[in-house]
Amino acid sequence: MNARRVASIVEAPGCVRRTVLDAAGVDTTFLVQQLGFKRDRQSPLAISRAAQFEALLERDGRAQLIQLARRHLDLELSDVRVKDLSVAGTRSQVRIAADTRRTKLTKQELGHILRREPGAANLLVKPLTTLTIGNLEAQLEQDVLAFAEQGALHVVAIRNFYMTRDDADPTLVGQAARETAVHVLSLQRMAEALGCDRAQISTKVLLVLPRDLLFVPTGVVIDVADEVEHLEQAIGRIGDIEDLAESLDLIALPPPPETLSSEDDHEQFRGEVRGALRAMPMRFGDGCVSCAMFRSCRQEAEAERSTARLGSVVAGLCGETGSIDAVLDLVEGRRAPQSISEAAISDVLQRASRAIERAEIAGVA
Amino acid sequence: MPTSQADVHATLAALERAQTALNRALRDEQNDQLADLDAEVRRLERERSRLVQQRTSRRDQFAQVPPVRAQVLAALNIAGRPVASRLLADIARARYGYNIETRGLASLRRDELRSWRVYSEHPERAVAKPDLIVPALSYDRFTPERGTLALSSWKLADRIVAPASGRVDVLVVASNLARLCMASPNDPWQADLARLAGRIGLSTRPFAGTLALPSPNEILDAAAAELGIIIPADQREREDSASRAAGLLGEEDQLFGAAPLGLTTNVAGKRVS
């Protein structure tokens, strides 16, 4: 469970399948591979460029990051007091499990910062925070940093897509905003748990990107207040996941196969997995692209001839009539509309159909 | 040991014969002989490469580069404060053209510990007290700071890193580099070293948002301004920490760091990260 998965809860709201799988901590990437779909792999070049960019920002005591924070977040940062909360940085207490001690140390340091104690750190490196979703607690490895001043904390996100002179790819910026909102929300809740004001965690985050195709780091400040709000609402809607799970007739996922020799065995295994998945209703839509289950659910939507396969706009238009065949029957007159909404769909699509005919005759389409 | 021209002829002739035999076996599909013939061709090709290397005398160039330990010592002496391995490698490259591979530095630190133990058991054998490459120590538990290096001859307070020390040390190092550049304006390495110092200088307040690297003079001024504000508190923290360490730790731990809490020691008695 990481920030990206949590952020995508907002993108595909109301998908029971995803909610239950995420809450159960199922490795959906592995699951989808077992169904025979190829793994989504980031190119090795992209990975090494990302690693290079981070190494560049870590150079010289994070000199460039400090400068970007001073400039874009308007922070004084006259001295830079670093608290390294990464695995490597917290190795001096190996008696406790890494995640536990990192979360404890993060909370401690956050307390010092928010209470404006002298000697508190003002640069946190790789803090580890938690977020409760449903009634389960997700541990968020923050691959971000945070700068603090006067009891206020700003999250920094480092990304690898590049920024041109004036702007960057809005889809990617949006995704970064949603992911960073997860970190911000998690920090806000931690602040409240410490008895401090959640407004001390600023929604203005610093996004650090390479400039053009040069590797020069540039900064841009984005306000993720809206994203935080949407996220809170989406999480609120999840409610009690265990209750949800009990209301469904869940089938257990089969254990991962040690040895599957014949093709028949493979097919049987896949069938069992698909059966288990189908016990959880899905809500297929435009937001599904970022989910690991995307291809599998898309195949299912296609097999069911669901209007969702045609995108959220079309599915929304067709309303309750969820099957492509049912819609075509309406439009082509094989079936009479059963309700007002069916009459409306039928009307719109018939007009569209006639318009296409006219365009074809005119030689335009 | 140069080979005679007759030997060169013999090797080349043998290689040509072996290649012909391999090609024939491939053409005539004599698959059972392929492995052996291929091995023979490759052996002779290696022999030929050795002859080429002798002639181009690339080996002489390798002989001029000092061992890694000496390279690291040289770079640390220029730096003057604890540095991350990446910055150390950049200093060594800019000033001397050395290519230090940061991955090898962990084993270097282990070797240093061993050398020290030998020395401390038999101090009479050493010609002089060795200057050792040691890790910087954390200010709270005196554990070795991963990826940072220092010299044992520096005082303990300077080898300890407190929360603000990262920034302080980087600015001090930049100032040291800038001073070196100003003292030797005509040396061939000056430009590279000035560029390195300038890169750090870009992060000082007067140079926010600029792309042009500050000159050594400008770096000194800007760093001094920032250091003037942050050094006193940092120095106090380091010295307090050093007094504690001197009271708590033995000589070895004051050099190489204390073991992390709860970590069992291995057979040799210490885990060195």
XYZ file of C-alpha atoms in Angstrom:
638
model
C 0.000 0.000 0.000
C 1.752 3.163 -1.095
C 0.743 6.712 -1.903
C 0.043 5.938 -5.527
C -2.417 3.198 -4.657
C -4.136 5.350 -2.072
C -4.340 8.275 -4.525
C -5.993 6.094 -7.111
C -8.859 5.420 -4.710
C -10.024 8.880 -5.746
C -9.667 8.057 -9.421
C -11.863 4.971 -9.299
C -14.347 5.640 -6.533
C -16.879 3.007 -5.652
C -15.010 0.076 -7.084
C -15.647 -2.613 -4.518
C -13.190 -4.965 -6.128
C -10.350 -2.534 -5.791
C -11.312 -1.472 -2.308
C -11.359 -5.015 -0.996
C -8.170 -6.041 -2.764
C -6.329 -2.963 -1.516
C -7.599 -3.395 2.006
C -6.549 -7.037 1.999
C -3.119 -5.960 0.818
C -3.250 -8.204 -2.219
C -0.374 -7.754 -4.619
C -2.511 -6.866 -7.612
C 0.461 -6.657 -9.954
C 1.327 -10.277 -9.189
C -2.324 -11.260 -9.417
C -2.731 -9.782 -12.865
C 0.419 -11.527 -14.044
C -1.055 -14.856 -12.916
C -3.982 -14.189 -15.209
C -1.564 -14.049 -18.080
C -1.242 -10.306 -18.544
C 2.178 -8.891 -19.148
C 3.784 -6.885 -16.441
C 3.775 -3.108 -16.705
C 7.435 -2.293 -16.612
C 8.979 1.078 -16.442
C 11.840 1.302 -18.920
C 15.290 0.752 -17.421
C 16.319 4.079 -18.880
C 13.506 5.845 -17.059
C 14.419 4.139 -13.809
C 18.057 5.077 -14.059
C 17.199 8.655 -15.019
C 14.955 8.888 -11.965
C 17.749 7.523 -9.777
C 20.214 9.929 -11.358
C 17.944 12.897 -10.759
C 17.540 11.965 -7.108
C 21.286 11.496 -6.723
C 21.777 14.943 -8.245
C 19.418 16.463 -5.709
C 21.142 14.647 -2.851
C 24.521 16.023 -3.906
C 26.487 18.503 -1.821
C 24.288 18.138 1.225
C 21.114 18.638 -0.864
C 22.342 22.104 -1.810
C 20.052 22.485 -4.811
C 16.951 21.417 -2.913
C 17.716 23.921 -0.177
C 18.011 26.669 -2.746
C 14.745 25.659 -4.451
C 12.941 25.593 -1.116
C 14.248 29.039 -0.187
C 13.191 30.439 -3.511
C 9.831 28.825 -4.188
C 8.507 28.219 -0.680
C 9.819 31.566 0.573
C 11.616 29.879 3.439
C 14.502 31.497 5.256
C 16.356 28.256 6.080
C 19.319 30.108 7.539
C 20.558 26.887 9.049
C 19.612 23.480 7.711
C 19.017 20.870 10.394
C 18.590 17.468 8.803
C 16.786 14.507 10.359
C 17.323 11.387 8.304
C 14.374 9.051 8.809
C 15.250 6.619 6.026
C 16.121 3.004 6.691
C 19.832 3.757 6.459
C 19.541 6.835 8.610
C 17.761 5.085 11.450
C 19.999 2.067 11.695
C 21.353 3.026 15.075
C 18.443 1.285 16.766
C 18.294 -2.122 15.162
C 16.518 -3.834 18.005
C 13.152 -2.616 16.726
C 11.696 -3.380 13.283
C 12.571 -0.747 10.700
C 9.030 0.420 9.968
C 8.067 0.703 13.615
C 11.098 2.710 14.611
C 10.908 4.968 11.577
C 7.250 5.774 12.244
C 8.012 6.403 15.897
C 10.951 8.677 15.080
C 8.942 10.511 12.419
C 6.163 11.186 14.888
C 8.668 12.340 17.509
C 10.403 14.722 15.164
C 7.114 16.020 13.817
C 6.113 16.812 17.378
C 9.314 18.805 17.934
C 8.722 20.738 14.732
C 5.049 21.542 15.250
C 5.624 22.598 18.839
C 8.393 24.919 17.554
C 10.946 23.475 19.921
C 14.410 24.960 19.553
C 16.753 22.456 17.983
C 13.946 20.831 15.981
C 14.934 19.649 12.516
C 13.844 21.657 9.501
C 14.552 19.098 6.804
C 13.089 15.621 7.117
C 14.479 12.958 4.832
C 12.191 10.070 3.905
C 9.750 10.246 6.811
C 7.404 7.295 7.314
C 3.798 8.044 8.140
C 0.587 6.110 8.432
C -2.929 6.580 7.097
C -6.027 4.754 8.213
C -8.275 3.636 5.405
C -11.472 1.909 6.377
C -10.322 0.303 9.550
C -6.908 -0.687 8.294
C -3.729 1.249 8.664
C -1.538 1.836 5.639
C 2.114 2.668 6.129
C 3.262 5.281 3.680
C 6.850 5.361 2.677
C 7.197 9.013 1.904
C 9.581 9.286 -0.982
C 9.381 12.943 -0.344
C 11.137 15.332 1.927
C 9.698 18.034 4.050
C 10.951 21.475 4.924
C 9.762 23.137 8.076
C 9.873 26.651 9.403
C 8.009 28.491 12.166
C 6.085 25.356 12.993
C 4.808 24.918 9.424
C 5.732 21.948 7.263
C 5.948 21.821 3.474
C 6.109 18.561 1.580
C 8.532 18.224 -1.329
C 7.874 15.771 -4.161
C 10.552 14.821 -6.651
C 9.387 13.614 -10.028
C 11.090 12.672 -13.225
C 8.891 14.102 -15.982
C 10.241 17.300 -17.354
C 9.024 20.843 -17.240
C 9.286 23.126 -20.234
C 9.688 26.858 -19.935
C 6.094 27.461 -18.967
C 4.444 24.257 -17.943
C 4.506 20.506 -17.622
C 2.252 17.644 -18.702
C -0.982 18.373 -16.799
C -1.906 14.707 -16.450
C 1.371 13.942 -14.751
C 1.177 17.041 -12.597
C -2.329 16.002 -11.566
C -1.131 12.556 -10.648
C 1.756 13.981 -8.654
C -0.692 16.309 -6.906
C -2.972 13.428 -5.935
C -0.101 11.301 -4.669
C 1.395 14.151 -2.690
C -2.059 14.879 -1.249
C -1.898 11.434 0.343
C 1.307 12.386 2.137
C -0.114 15.741 3.170
C -3.281 14.157 4.533
C -1.287 11.568 6.413
C 0.895 14.279 7.985
C -2.172 16.368 8.846
C -3.733 13.456 10.678
C -0.478 12.767 12.472
C -0.404 16.431 13.509
C -3.889 16.127 14.953
C -2.927 12.950 16.789
C -0.097 14.945 18.363
C -2.574 17.553 19.549
C -1.433 20.163 17.054
C -3.261 22.116 14.380
C -3.517 20.267 11.099
C -3.241 23.588 9.256
C 0.416 23.546 10.267
C 0.911 21.040 7.462
C 0.801 23.291 4.413
C -1.102 22.204 1.314
C 1.403 24.127 -0.784
C 3.860 21.490 -1.913
C 7.077 21.946 -3.836
C 7.283 19.810 -6.941
C 10.843 19.384 -8.208
C 11.247 18.480 -11.862
C 14.061 18.432 -14.384
C 13.993 21.456 -16.642
C 13.472 20.598 -20.303
C 15.680 17.736 -21.362
C 18.561 19.174 -19.363
C 18.855 17.735 -15.925
C 18.716 21.084 -14.178
C 16.267 20.811 -11.278
C 13.471 23.367 -11.218
C 10.748 23.864 -8.698
C 7.078 24.694 -8.933
C 4.649 25.113 -6.062
C 1.265 23.444 -6.351
C -1.578 23.744 -3.884
C -3.105 20.341 -3.207
C -5.888 21.515 -0.881
C -8.579 20.321 -3.316
C -6.897 16.979 -3.804
C -6.667 16.497 -0.053
C -10.362 17.246 0.280
C -11.350 14.815 -2.485
C -9.140 12.184 -0.978
C -10.685 12.571 2.453
C -14.132 12.273 0.962
C -13.194 9.200 -1.039
C -11.668 7.536 1.978
C -14.702 8.436 4.043
C -16.934 6.683 1.532
C -15.033 3.434 1.973
C -16.490 2.988 5.383
C -15.980 -0.243 7.169
C -14.276 -2.556 4.723
C -14.757 -5.658 6.795
C -18.512 -5.105 6.838
C -18.368 -4.594 3.107
C -16.408 -7.776 2.598
C -18.837 -9.758 4.698
C -21.793 -8.510 2.680
C -20.290 -10.040 -0.427
C -20.086 -13.747 -1.148
C -16.352 -13.760 -1.330
C -14.472 -16.685 -2.760
C -10.967 -17.195 -1.508
C -8.184 -16.579 -3.982
C -6.358 -19.822 -4.688
C -2.850 -20.034 -3.225
C -0.104 -19.196 -5.709
C 0.921 -22.336 -7.525
C 4.236 -23.982 -6.692
C 4.264 -26.206 -9.713
C 1.870 -25.956 -12.575
C 2.911 -28.452 -15.163
C 0.179 -28.796 -17.721
C -1.701 -26.150 -19.627
C -4.902 -27.521 -18.072
C -3.575 -26.807 -14.591
C -2.760 -23.252 -15.645
C -6.215 -22.779 -17.084
C -7.860 -24.127 -13.970
C -5.835 -21.824 -11.772
C -6.689 -18.839 -13.884
C -10.334 -19.807 -13.787
C -10.258 -19.929 -9.998
C -8.661 -16.501 -9.805
C -11.182 -15.034 -12.205
C -14.021 -16.588 -10.219
C -12.710 -15.074 -7.009
C -12.418 -11.681 -8.654
C -15.905 -11.795 -10.074
C -17.356 -12.262 -6.614
C -16.355 -8.640 -6.065
C -18.276 -6.181 -8.220
C -16.128 -3.779 -10.159
C -16.851 -0.315 -11.426
C -14.949 0.107 -14.621
C -14.259 3.683 -15.704
C -11.755 6.196 -16.997
C -9.894 6.270 -13.709
C -8.986 2.603 -13.974
C -5.964 3.138 -16.183
C -3.601 3.564 -13.266
C -4.789 0.435 -11.455
C -2.796 -2.763 -11.820
C -6.015 -4.668 -12.531
C -6.829 -2.466 -15.507
C -6.254 -4.928 -18.336
C -7.987 -7.772 -16.574
C -11.072 -5.702 -15.739
C -11.124 -4.229 -19.215
C -11.159 -7.706 -20.691
C -14.011 -8.592 -18.384
C -15.968 -5.469 -19.357
C -15.435 -6.317 -22.985
C -16.561 -9.915 -22.514
C -19.687 -8.695 -20.759
C -20.291 -6.158 -23.545
C -20.584 -3.506 -20.889
C -20.977 0.132 -21.889
C -18.269 0.942 -19.345
C -15.769 -0.429 -21.844
C -16.503 2.597 -24.034
C -15.420 5.106 -21.401
C -17.072 6.957 -18.575
C -18.733 9.557 -20.805
C -20.564 6.981 -22.907
C -21.377 4.828 -19.883
C -22.795 7.874 -18.147
C -24.897 8.734 -21.154
C -26.335 5.240 -21.370
C -27.189 5.298 -17.683
C -28.859 2.187 -16.363
C -28.737 0.398 -19.680
C -25.353 -1.141 -19.052
C -25.090 -3.517 -21.948
C -23.964 -2.444 -25.404
C -26.338 -4.922 -27.043
C -29.314 -3.573 -25.091
C -28.472 -0.039 -26.226
C -28.104 -1.057 -29.858
C -31.415 -2.918 -29.667
C -33.035 0.324 -28.512
C -31.432 2.440 -31.184
C -32.115 0.044 -34.017
C -35.718 -0.407 -33.023
C -35.546 -4.044 -31.938
C -36.743 -3.112 -28.482
C -39.080 -0.475 -27.094
C -37.768 1.924 -24.416
C -38.740 0.712 -20.923
C -38.228 3.981 -19.091
C -37.794 7.706 -19.569
C -34.005 7.429 -19.560
C -34.084 4.656 -22.141
C -36.306 6.827 -24.302
C -33.831 9.675 -23.971
C -30.825 7.491 -24.895
C -32.695 6.054 -27.798
C -33.569 9.519 -29.004
C -30.015 10.899 -28.790
C -28.398 7.910 -30.426
C -30.941 7.695 -33.221
C -30.326 11.305 -34.087
C -26.610 10.690 -34.024
C -27.060 7.677 -36.245
C -29.001 9.716 -38.808
C -26.367 12.442 -38.702
C -23.665 9.904 -39.493
C -25.726 8.575 -42.421
C -26.119 12.062 -43.834
C -22.401 12.703 -43.419
C -21.575 9.469 -45.216
C -23.862 10.367 -48.082
C -22.264 13.789 -48.293
C -18.920 12.057 -48.469
C -17.576 13.632 -45.307
C -17.519 10.584 -43.018
C 58.555 -8.568 -21.237
C 58.347 -7.869 -24.972
C 57.848 -10.805 -27.250
C 60.197 -11.422 -30.176
C 58.952 -10.748 -33.683
C 59.291 -14.479 -34.476
C 56.849 -15.268 -31.681
C 54.440 -12.663 -33.054
C 54.533 -14.345 -36.476
C 53.985 -17.760 -34.877
C 50.981 -16.558 -32.886
C 49.356 -14.871 -35.878
C 49.908 -17.903 -38.089
C 48.437 -20.223 -35.465
C 45.437 -17.902 -35.093
C 44.792 -17.871 -38.852
C 44.998 -21.667 -38.995
C 42.613 -22.042 -36.072
C 40.118 -19.613 -37.605
C 40.194 -21.458 -40.910
C 39.622 -24.781 -39.155
C 36.671 -23.345 -37.199
C 35.072 -21.854 -40.315
C 35.454 -25.144 -42.173
C 33.869 -27.086 -39.323
C 30.907 -24.690 -39.345
C 30.484 -24.936 -43.095
C 30.776 -28.737 -43.134
C 28.502 -29.054 -40.091
C 31.080 -30.927 -38.004
C 29.343 -29.870 -34.812
C 31.250 -32.134 -32.429
C 34.489 -30.274 -33.102
C 33.083 -26.753 -32.788
C 33.554 -26.272 -29.038
C 37.218 -27.199 -29.029
C 38.032 -25.204 -32.166
C 36.233 -22.151 -30.807
C 38.141 -22.353 -27.526
C 41.421 -22.515 -29.401
C 40.537 -19.461 -31.507
C 39.634 -17.497 -28.433
C 42.835 -18.469 -26.633
C 44.895 -17.247 -29.559
C 42.883 -14.034 -29.838
C 43.663 -13.303 -26.185
C 47.323 -13.888 -26.915
C 47.101 -11.429 -29.790
C 45.454 -8.812 -27.558
C 48.307 -9.143 -25.096
C 50.775 -8.436 -27.904
C 48.790 -5.376 -28.949
C 48.784 -4.056 -25.433
C 52.519 -4.443 -25.187
C 52.993 -2.417 -28.348
C 50.588 0.357 -27.390
C 52.138 0.428 -23.888
C 48.838 1.341 -22.219
C 50.118 -0.383 -19.141
C 52.540 2.417 -18.484
C 49.664 4.797 -18.009
C 48.070 2.558 -15.394
C 51.268 2.496 -13.373
C 51.049 6.236 -12.730
C 47.777 6.167 -10.801
C 48.286 5.784 -7.038
C 46.255 3.277 -5.042
C 42.717 4.200 -4.008
C 43.694 4.825 -0.420
C 46.205 7.487 -1.411
C 43.647 9.094 -3.730
C 41.095 9.283 -0.933
C 43.648 10.729 1.514
C 44.642 13.388 -0.995
C 41.034 14.415 -1.592
C 40.181 14.454 2.128
C 43.172 16.657 2.824
C 41.831 19.174 0.346
C 38.284 18.964 1.694
C 39.218 19.578 5.319
C 35.790 18.487 6.661
C 33.732 15.275 6.530
C 32.306 14.742 3.053
C 29.914 12.367 1.329
C 31.636 9.841 -0.922
C 30.125 11.423 -4.005
C 31.595 14.845 -3.223
C 34.900 13.229 -2.316
C 35.032 11.513 -5.705
C 34.168 14.811 -7.424
C 37.009 16.599 -5.581
C 39.495 13.855 -6.484
C 38.484 14.010 -10.120
C 38.573 17.804 -10.356
C 41.921 18.257 -8.631
C 43.837 15.148 -9.694
C 41.862 13.446 -12.429
C 41.419 10.361 -10.245
C 38.350 8.183 -10.786
C 37.360 6.926 -7.366
C 34.614 4.361 -7.443
C 32.428 5.061 -4.429
C 31.387 1.414 -4.233
C 34.896 0.369 -3.226
C 34.990 2.728 -0.273
C 33.169 0.395 2.129
C 35.888 -2.214 1.885
C 38.466 0.548 2.239
C 36.980 1.458 5.612
C 37.135 -2.163 6.741
C 40.799 -2.334 5.732
C 41.508 0.845 7.683
C 40.033 -0.678 10.835
C 42.224 -3.725 10.407
C 45.313 -1.554 9.911
C 44.510 0.388 13.015
C 44.139 -2.754 15.084
C 47.497 -4.016 13.903
C 49.063 -0.668 14.720
C 47.486 -0.422 18.149
C 48.791 -3.843 19.107
C 52.310 -3.107 17.908
C 52.814 0.661 17.991
C 56.569 0.239 18.015
C 56.481 -1.263 14.506
C 54.861 1.730 12.859
C 57.141 4.366 11.405
C 54.702 7.093 12.263
C 51.134 7.133 13.526
C 49.106 6.433 10.418
C 46.623 8.969 9.116
C 43.526 6.881 8.752
C 40.402 7.170 6.664
C 37.523 6.988 9.112
C 33.769 7.483 8.961
C 32.159 10.597 10.350
C 30.222 9.886 13.550
C 26.625 10.746 14.405
C 26.253 13.308 17.164
C 23.757 11.358 19.265
C 24.921 7.750 19.266
C 28.364 8.120 17.670
C 27.521 5.464 15.112
C 29.359 5.706 11.785
C 27.565 7.950 9.312
C 26.933 5.993 6.169
C 28.746 7.198 3.110
C 30.728 9.973 4.795
C 34.493 9.996 5.214
C 36.895 11.890 7.417
C 40.536 11.840 8.506
C 41.568 10.451 11.878
C 43.964 13.371 12.374
C 41.061 15.847 12.554
C 39.805 16.627 16.044
C 36.834 14.621 17.253
C 34.446 17.583 17.208
C 35.145 18.043 13.495
C 34.532 14.368 12.782
C 31.151 14.361 14.497
C 28.119 15.448 12.461
C 25.294 17.232 14.231
C 21.967 18.043 12.516
C 23.201 21.312 11.012
C 26.704 20.033 10.195
C 25.868 18.758 6.708
C 25.298 22.254 5.384
C 28.124 23.792 7.431
C 30.703 21.289 6.197
C 29.673 21.622 2.558
C 30.130 25.413 2.773
C 33.492 25.058 4.548
C 34.650 22.616 1.869
C 33.508 25.000 -0.873
C 35.479 27.780 0.799
C 38.571 25.572 1.005
C 38.288 24.719 -2.670
C 37.785 28.363 -3.569
C 40.894 29.342 -1.599
C 42.945 26.701 -3.380
C 41.786 28.035 -6.736
C 42.678 31.605 -5.821
C 46.140 30.535 -4.633
C 46.895 28.737 -7.919
C 45.087 30.625 -10.645
C 47.182 29.233 -13.482
C 47.245 25.559 -12.687
C 45.445 23.236 -15.165
C 43.057 21.836 -12.533
C 41.916 25.259 -11.390
C 38.937 25.491 -13.756
C 37.488 22.108 -12.778
C 37.895 22.733 -9.074
C 36.416 26.215 -9.402
C 33.425 24.695 -11.177
C 32.917 22.247 -8.342
C 33.093 24.978 -5.724
C 30.796 27.096 -7.876
C 28.189 24.358 -7.964
C 27.973 24.547 -4.179
C 28.188 28.333 -4.322
C 25.037 28.415 -6.450
C 23.110 27.270 -3.405
C 24.049 30.331 -1.365
C 21.593 33.168 -0.982
C 23.076 35.790 -3.366
C 23.026 33.289 -6.216
C 19.421 32.115 -5.952
C 17.939 31.639 -9.364
C 21.106 32.483 -11.255
C 22.673 30.032 -13.662
C 26.165 31.500 -13.935
C 28.600 29.940 -11.490
C 30.023 32.314 -8.874
C 33.774 32.958 -8.957
C 36.027 31.672 -6.149
C 36.046 35.131 -4.605
C 32.264 35.356 -4.668
C 31.979 31.860 -3.219
C 34.201 32.802 -0.296
C 32.135 35.880 0.497
C 28.757 34.184 0.161
C 29.807 31.118 2.152
C 31.359 33.266 4.863
C 28.141 35.234 5.212
C 26.041 32.105 5.619
C 28.583 30.353 7.830
C 28.846 33.395 10.090
C 25.248 32.756 11.098
C 25.253 28.999 11.403
C 28.730 27.946 12.522
C 28.626 29.015 16.188
C 25.625 26.888 17.145
C 26.834 23.941 15.105
C 30.310 24.131 16.613
C 28.871 24.158 20.134
C 26.715 21.139 19.427
C 29.666 19.242 17.994
C 31.925 20.094 20.887
C 29.335 19.084 23.486
C 28.878 15.837 21.643
C 32.658 15.310 21.452
C 33.069 15.738 25.214
C 30.401 13.122 25.782
C 32.036 10.770 23.320
C 35.466 11.176 24.912
C 33.976 10.135 28.233
C 31.998 7.190 26.861
C 34.052 5.652 24.100
C 37.403 3.916 23.863
C 39.997 4.969 21.334
C 38.848 2.607 18.614
C 35.226 3.671 18.860
C 36.213 7.345 18.866
C 37.831 6.711 15.502
C 35.545 4.193 13.853
C 32.257 4.714 15.640
C 30.210 2.761 18.140
C 28.240 -0.312 17.145
C 24.488 0.265 16.686
C 22.290 -0.611 19.676
C 21.108 -4.161 19.794
C 23.376 -5.361 17.011
C 25.313 -8.452 17.946
C 28.999 -8.214 17.178
C 30.427 -10.647 14.716
C 33.346 -12.917 15.458
C 35.889 -10.184 14.837
C 34.149 -8.079 17.416
C 32.808 -5.231 15.362
C 30.378 -4.494 12.566
C 31.756 -1.777 10.355
C 29.238 -0.378 7.916
